């Protein structure tokens, strides 16, 4: 089949890029002709612009000066990060057509199936409200299915306009989501059935990810710290574990920030990101995809509760029986080994379910 993927692939974000790459590779491995539809929403262009003056006029003089100083300091690191991601998109994703912000501007009629997702394509905070493209509100004669779609943790926009969203869900012949909470929400509020499936990054095994990451560069032992949601406690947890296990700490920064340490990290590509997880001895993270790569590479890890709801991480930990790896304080640290044989058995069952969803939603008897 000819399959198009509609997702957040333009984000200068490790998880967004890697979930798209993983879904592309999974569908290709099943013998399909797969490409990524180059949808680039206007709000994304603003969010990931190197220089962004949105709301500048309304700021006080002091805040204006701070904003300008920040733009000057971060200009080069942000350019570097942008170039690194664009190079990865060009190298690893098969992009169809020219970039567009209006779905009517491109011909998608030759696809047999369009797969929406994975990632937070239904998160209204990311999409600035209702993005009709990610809800399938456009003419297309083939099948529309969602794979591991996520709405994040805030369902308020979905609760406030149930009829509109319910009509949009009828655009899809099959629906799968990434979190069980969203599956339950869709059936309870909308009476629309769906299935919870694995994030695409967990469908690729560690051998394929290792090939993507490339060769080990240094034979060193370290704890990897990856904080997306700011958390001083995550840093304390990392320091405590690193001291106990005699490890140095390496940190990946999700973006160029006022912290000068993040500037040197600006050139960390998605493949280097995966390599740093693969070659680590321990992982401390506040990120869903940080958690998924720790599990994929069988790393001892802790996911840190930042005080904000994170159903994405909790859903994955419940599924793998690793709820005790979600902690909120350095006082809860108890370095013990994970039984990855048991984790792998649970993941294998979920992989079978996820592949079955793909086959059934496309009308195939098996994959």
Coordinates of C-alpha atoms in Angstrom, one line a residue:
X1 CA 0.0 0.0 0.0
X2 CA 1.0 3.6 -0.4
X3 CA 0.9 5.1 3.1
X4 CA 1.2 8.8 4.1
X5 CA 2.1 9.8 7.7
X6 CA 0.6 13.0 9.1
X7 CA 2.4 14.0 12.3
X8 CA 4.5 16.7 14.1
X9 CA 7.7 15.8 12.2
X10 CA 8.8 19.5 11.8
X11 CA 9.2 20.0 15.5
X12 CA 12.8 20.7 16.6
X13 CA 12.2 18.1 19.2
X14 CA 13.8 14.7 19.8
X15 CA 10.6 12.8 20.6
X16 CA 8.6 14.2 17.7
X17 CA 11.3 13.3 15.2
X18 CA 12.1 9.8 16.6
X19 CA 8.4 8.7 16.8
X20 CA 7.9 9.7 13.1
X21 CA 11.1 7.9 12.0
X22 CA 10.1 4.8 14.0
X23 CA 6.6 4.7 12.5
X24 CA 8.0 5.2 9.0
X25 CA 10.5 2.3 9.5
X26 CA 7.8 0.0 11.0
X27 CA 5.4 0.5 8.1
X28 CA 8.3 0.1 5.6
X29 CA 9.3 -3.2 7.3
X30 CA 5.8 -4.5 6.6
X31 CA 6.4 -4.0 2.8
X32 CA 4.5 -0.7 2.3
X33 CA 5.5 2.4 0.3
X34 CA 5.7 5.0 3.0
X35 CA 6.3 8.7 3.0
X36 CA 5.7 11.7 5.4
X37 CA 3.3 14.3 4.2
X38 CA 5.1 17.6 4.6
X39 CA 2.4 19.5 6.6
X40 CA 4.0 22.5 8.4
X41 CA 1.3 24.4 10.4
X42 CA 1.9 28.1 10.7
X43 CA 1.8 27.9 14.5
X44 CA 4.7 25.4 14.4
X45 CA 6.8 27.8 12.3
X46 CA 6.3 30.5 15.0
X47 CA 7.0 28.1 17.9
X48 CA 10.2 26.9 16.4
X49 CA 11.4 30.1 14.8
X50 CA 15.0 31.1 15.6
X51 CA 13.7 34.6 16.4
X52 CA 10.2 35.1 17.8
X53 CA 8.8 38.6 18.6
X54 CA 5.2 37.4 19.4
X55 CA 3.7 39.6 22.1
X56 CA 6.8 41.8 22.2
X57 CA 4.8 45.1 22.0
X58 CA 2.8 44.3 25.2
X59 CA 5.9 43.7 27.3
X60 CA 7.4 46.2 29.8
X61 CA 10.7 47.9 28.9
X62 CA 12.5 45.6 31.3
X63 CA 11.0 42.4 29.7
X64 CA 11.7 43.8 26.2
X65 CA 15.3 44.2 27.1
X66 CA 15.4 40.6 28.5
X67 CA 13.8 39.2 25.4
X68 CA 16.3 41.0 23.1
X69 CA 19.2 39.8 25.2
X70 CA 17.9 36.3 25.1
X71 CA 17.5 36.4 21.3
X72 CA 21.1 37.6 20.9
X73 CA 22.6 35.0 23.3
X74 CA 20.6 32.1 21.9
X75 CA 20.7 33.0 18.2
X76 CA 23.7 30.9 17.2
X77 CA 22.8 27.8 19.4
X78 CA 19.3 27.9 17.9
X79 CA 20.6 28.1 14.4
X80 CA 22.9 25.1 15.1
X81 CA 20.0 23.1 16.6
X82 CA 17.8 23.9 13.6
X83 CA 20.4 22.9 11.1
X84 CA 21.1 19.6 12.9
X85 CA 17.4 18.7 12.9
X86 CA 16.8 19.8 9.3
X87 CA 19.7 17.6 8.3
X88 CA 18.3 14.6 10.2
X89 CA 14.8 15.2 8.6
X90 CA 16.4 15.2 5.2
X91 CA 18.6 12.2 5.9
X92 CA 16.2 9.9 7.6
X93 CA 12.6 10.8 6.7
X94 CA 11.1 10.3 3.3
X95 CA 9.3 13.5 2.8
X96 CA 6.6 13.8 0.1
X97 CA 6.1 17.0 -1.8
X98 CA 6.8 20.6 -0.8
X99 CA 6.1 22.0 2.7
X100 CA 2.5 23.4 3.0
X101 CA 0.3 24.8 5.7
X102 CA -3.0 24.3 3.8
X103 CA -3.9 20.7 3.1
X104 CA -5.7 21.7 -0.1
X105 CA -2.3 22.9 -1.5
X106 CA -1.0 19.3 -2.1
X107 CA -2.2 16.2 -3.9
X108 CA -2.6 13.3 -1.5
X109 CA -5.1 11.3 -3.7
X110 CA -2.6 8.6 -4.6
X111 CA -2.3 7.3 -1.0
X112 CA -4.3 4.3 0.0
X113 CA -4.0 5.1 3.7
X114 CA -3.1 8.1 5.8
X115 CA -1.8 7.4 9.3
X116 CA -2.4 10.2 11.8
X117 CA 0.2 10.2 14.5
X118 CA 1.9 9.2 16.7
X119 CA 2.7 12.0 19.2
X120 CA 0.5 14.7 20.6
X121 CA -1.4 15.7 17.5
X122 CA -4.6 16.2 19.5
X123 CA -3.0 18.3 22.3
X124 CA -4.7 21.7 21.9
X125 CA -1.9 23.5 23.7
X126 CA 0.6 22.3 21.0
X127 CA -1.8 22.8 18.1
X128 CA -3.1 26.2 19.4
X129 CA -6.7 24.9 19.6
X130 CA -8.4 22.8 17.0
X131 CA -6.2 21.8 14.0
X132 CA -8.7 20.3 11.5
X133 CA -5.9 18.6 9.6
X134 CA -4.9 16.4 12.5
X135 CA -8.6 15.6 13.0
X136 CA -9.0 14.4 9.4
X137 CA -11.3 17.2 8.3
X138 CA -10.4 17.1 4.6
X139 CA -11.4 15.2 1.5
X140 CA -9.6 11.9 1.0
X141 CA -11.0 8.8 -0.7
X142 CA -8.6 6.3 1.1
X143 CA -8.6 5.1 4.7
X144 CA -7.8 7.5 7.6
X145 CA -6.5 5.8 10.7
X146 CA -4.8 7.1 13.8
X147 CA -1.8 5.4 15.4
X148 CA -1.0 6.1 19.0
X149 CA -2.5 9.6 18.9
X150 CA -2.2 11.6 22.1
X151 CA -4.0 14.6 23.6
X152 CA -1.4 15.1 26.3
X153 CA -2.8 15.6 29.8
X154 CA -5.4 18.4 29.3
X155 CA -8.7 17.3 27.9
X156 CA -10.5 20.5 28.6
X157 CA -11.0 21.5 24.9
X158 CA -12.3 18.0 24.2
X159 CA -14.8 18.2 27.0
X160 CA -16.1 21.7 26.0
X161 CA -17.1 20.8 22.4
X162 CA -18.0 17.2 22.4
X163 CA -20.3 17.2 19.4
X164 CA -17.7 18.8 17.1
X165 CA -14.9 16.5 18.1
X166 CA -17.2 13.5 17.9
X167 CA -18.1 14.4 14.3
X168 CA -14.3 14.7 13.5
X169 CA -13.6 11.3 15.0
X170 CA -16.0 9.8 12.4
X171 CA -13.4 10.8 9.8
X172 CA -11.3 7.8 10.9
X173 CA -12.0 4.2 10.0
X174 CA -9.8 3.0 12.9
X175 CA -8.6 4.9 16.0
X176 CA -5.7 4.0 18.3
X177 CA -4.3 6.1 21.1
X178 CA -1.1 6.1 23.2
X179 CA -2.6 6.4 26.7
X180 CA -5.3 4.3 28.3
X181 CA -6.8 7.5 29.9
X182 CA -7.6 8.8 26.4
X183 CA -9.1 5.5 25.3
X184 CA -11.4 5.6 28.4
X185 CA -12.2 9.2 27.8
X186 CA -13.3 8.6 24.2
X187 CA -15.6 5.8 25.1
X188 CA -17.1 7.5 28.2
X189 CA -17.6 11.0 26.7
X190 CA -17.9 10.3 23.0
X191 CA -19.0 6.7 22.9
X192 CA -16.2 6.2 20.3
X193 CA -14.1 3.0 20.7
X194 CA -10.4 3.0 20.3
X195 CA -7.3 0.9 21.2
X196 CA -4.3 1.7 23.2
X197 CA -1.1 0.8 21.3
X198 CA 2.6 1.3 21.9
X199 CA 4.4 4.5 20.9
X200 CA 6.3 3.7 17.6
X201 CA 9.7 4.1 19.3
X202 CA 8.9 1.0 21.3
X203 CA 8.0 -1.0 18.1
X204 CA 11.6 -0.8 16.8
X205 CA 13.9 -3.1 18.8
X206 CA 17.1 -2.0 20.4
X207 CA 19.1 -3.6 17.6
X208 CA 17.5 -1.3 15.0
X209 CA 17.9 1.7 17.2
X210 CA 21.5 0.8 17.9
X211 CA 22.2 0.8 14.1
X212 CA 20.5 4.3 13.9
X213 CA 22.7 5.5 16.8
X214 CA 26.0 4.4 15.2
X215 CA 29.2 3.3 16.9
X216 CA 30.1 4.0 20.5
X217 CA 32.4 7.0 20.6
X218 CA 34.0 6.7 24.1
X219 CA 34.3 3.8 26.5
X220 CA 33.0 5.8 29.6
X221 CA 30.5 5.2 32.3
X222 CA 27.9 7.8 32.9
X223 CA 24.4 8.6 34.1
X224 CA 22.3 10.3 31.5
X225 CA 20.0 13.2 32.7
X226 CA 17.3 14.3 30.3
X227 CA 15.0 17.0 31.7
X228 CA 12.2 18.3 29.5
X229 CA 9.9 19.7 32.3
X230 CA 12.2 21.7 34.6
X231 CA 12.9 19.8 37.9
X232 CA 15.6 20.7 40.4
X233 CA 14.6 17.4 42.2
X234 CA 15.5 15.4 39.1
X235 CA 19.0 16.9 39.3
X236 CA 19.3 16.0 42.9
X237 CA 18.2 12.5 42.2
X238 CA 20.8 12.2 39.4
X239 CA 23.6 13.5 41.7
X240 CA 22.7 11.0 44.4
X241 CA 22.6 8.0 42.1
X242 CA 25.8 9.1 40.2
X243 CA 27.6 9.4 43.5
X244 CA 26.4 6.0 44.7
X245 CA 27.4 4.2 41.5
X246 CA 30.5 6.3 40.8
X247 CA 29.3 7.7 37.5
X248 CA 29.8 11.0 35.8
X249 CA 26.7 12.9 34.7
X250 CA 25.9 13.7 31.1
X251 CA 22.9 15.9 30.4
X252 CA 20.9 16.3 27.2
X253 CA 19.0 19.6 26.9
X254 CA 15.8 19.6 24.9
X255 CA 16.5 23.1 23.5
X256 CA 18.9 26.0 23.6
X257 CA 18.2 27.9 26.8
X258 CA 19.8 30.7 28.9
X259 CA 21.8 28.0 30.6
X260 CA 25.2 28.2 28.8
X261 CA 25.7 24.4 29.2
X262 CA 22.8 23.9 26.8
X263 CA 24.7 25.9 24.1
X264 CA 27.4 23.2 23.7
X265 CA 24.6 20.6 23.6
X266 CA 22.9 22.4 20.6
X267 CA 24.6 20.2 18.1
X268 CA 23.2 16.9 19.6
X269 CA 21.4 15.2 16.7
X270 CA 18.6 12.7 17.1
X271 CA 21.1 9.9 16.4
X272 CA 23.4 11.2 19.1
X273 CA 20.5 11.4 21.4
X274 CA 19.7 7.7 20.9
X275 CA 23.4 6.8 21.3
X276 CA 23.7 8.6 24.6
X277 CA 20.8 6.5 25.9
X278 CA 22.2 3.3 24.5
X279 CA 25.7 3.8 26.0
X280 CA 24.6 5.0 29.5
X281 CA 24.6 3.1 32.7
X282 CA 21.6 4.8 34.3
X283 CA 18.9 7.3 33.1
X284 CA 17.1 10.0 35.0
X285 CA 14.4 11.8 33.0
X286 CA 11.2 13.8 33.1
X287 CA 10.4 12.9 29.5
X288 CA 8.0 10.2 28.0
X289 CA 10.4 9.4 25.2
X290 CA 13.4 9.5 27.6
X291 CA 11.5 6.8 29.6
X292 CA 10.7 4.8 26.4
X293 CA 14.4 4.7 25.3
X294 CA 15.6 3.7 28.8
X295 CA 13.2 0.8 28.6
X296 CA 14.1 0.0 25.0
X297 CA 17.8 -0.2 25.8
X298 CA 17.2 -2.1 29.2
X299 CA 18.7 0.7 31.3
X300 CA 18.2 1.2 35.0
X301 CA 16.2 4.4 35.3
X302 CA 14.0 6.7 37.2
X303 CA 11.2 8.9 35.7
X304 CA 10.7 11.9 37.9
X305 CA 7.3 13.3 38.9
X306 CA 7.5 17.1 38.5
X307 CA 4.3 17.8 40.2
X308 CA 2.4 18.1 36.9
X309 CA 0.2 15.3 35.5
X310 CA 2.0 13.1 33.1
X311 CA -0.3 10.4 31.9
X312 CA 2.0 9.6 29.0
X313 CA 4.8 8.3 31.4
X314 CA 2.4 6.7 33.9
X315 CA 0.5 4.8 31.2
X316 CA 3.8 3.3 29.9
X317 CA 5.0 2.4 33.3
X318 CA 1.8 0.7 34.2
X319 CA 1.9 -1.2 31.0
X320 CA 5.4 -2.5 31.7
X321 CA 4.9 -3.0 35.5
X322 CA 7.4 -0.3 36.3
X323 CA 5.3 2.1 38.4
X324 CA 7.9 2.0 41.1
X325 CA 10.3 3.8 38.7
X326 CA 8.2 7.0 38.9
X327 CA 9.4 9.0 41.9
X328 CA 9.1 12.6 43.2
X329 CA 12.1 12.9 45.6
X330 CA 15.7 11.9 46.0
X331 CA 14.5 10.3 49.3
X332 CA 12.7 7.7 47.3
X333 CA 15.8 6.5 45.5
X334 CA 16.6 2.9 46.0
X335 CA 19.0 1.7 43.3
X336 CA 17.9 -1.8 42.4
X337 CA 17.8 -3.8 39.2
X338 CA 14.9 -4.1 36.9
X339 CA 13.7 -7.5 35.8
X340 CA 13.8 -6.8 32.1
X341 CA 12.9 -10.4 31.2
X342 CA 9.5 -9.7 32.7
X343 CA 9.3 -6.3 31.1
X344 CA 10.2 -7.7 27.7
X345 CA 7.4 -10.3 28.0
X346 CA 4.9 -7.6 28.7
X347 CA 6.2 -5.4 25.9
X348 CA 6.1 -8.3 23.4
X349 CA 2.4 -8.8 24.2
X350 CA 1.8 -5.1 23.5
X351 CA 3.8 -5.2 20.3
X352 CA 1.6 -8.1 19.0
X353 CA -1.5 -6.0 19.8
X354 CA 0.0 -2.9 18.2
X355 CA 0.9 -4.8 15.0
X356 CA -2.5 -6.4 14.9
X357 CA -4.1 -3.0 15.1
X358 CA -2.1 -1.9 12.1
X359 CA -3.0 -5.0 10.1
X360 CA -6.7 -4.9 11.0
X361 CA -7.1 -1.2 10.4
X362 CA -5.6 -1.6 6.9
X363 CA -7.8 -4.6 6.1
X364 CA -5.0 -7.1 6.1
X365 CA -5.1 -10.5 7.6
X366 CA -1.6 -10.3 9.1
X367 CA 1.5 -8.1 9.1

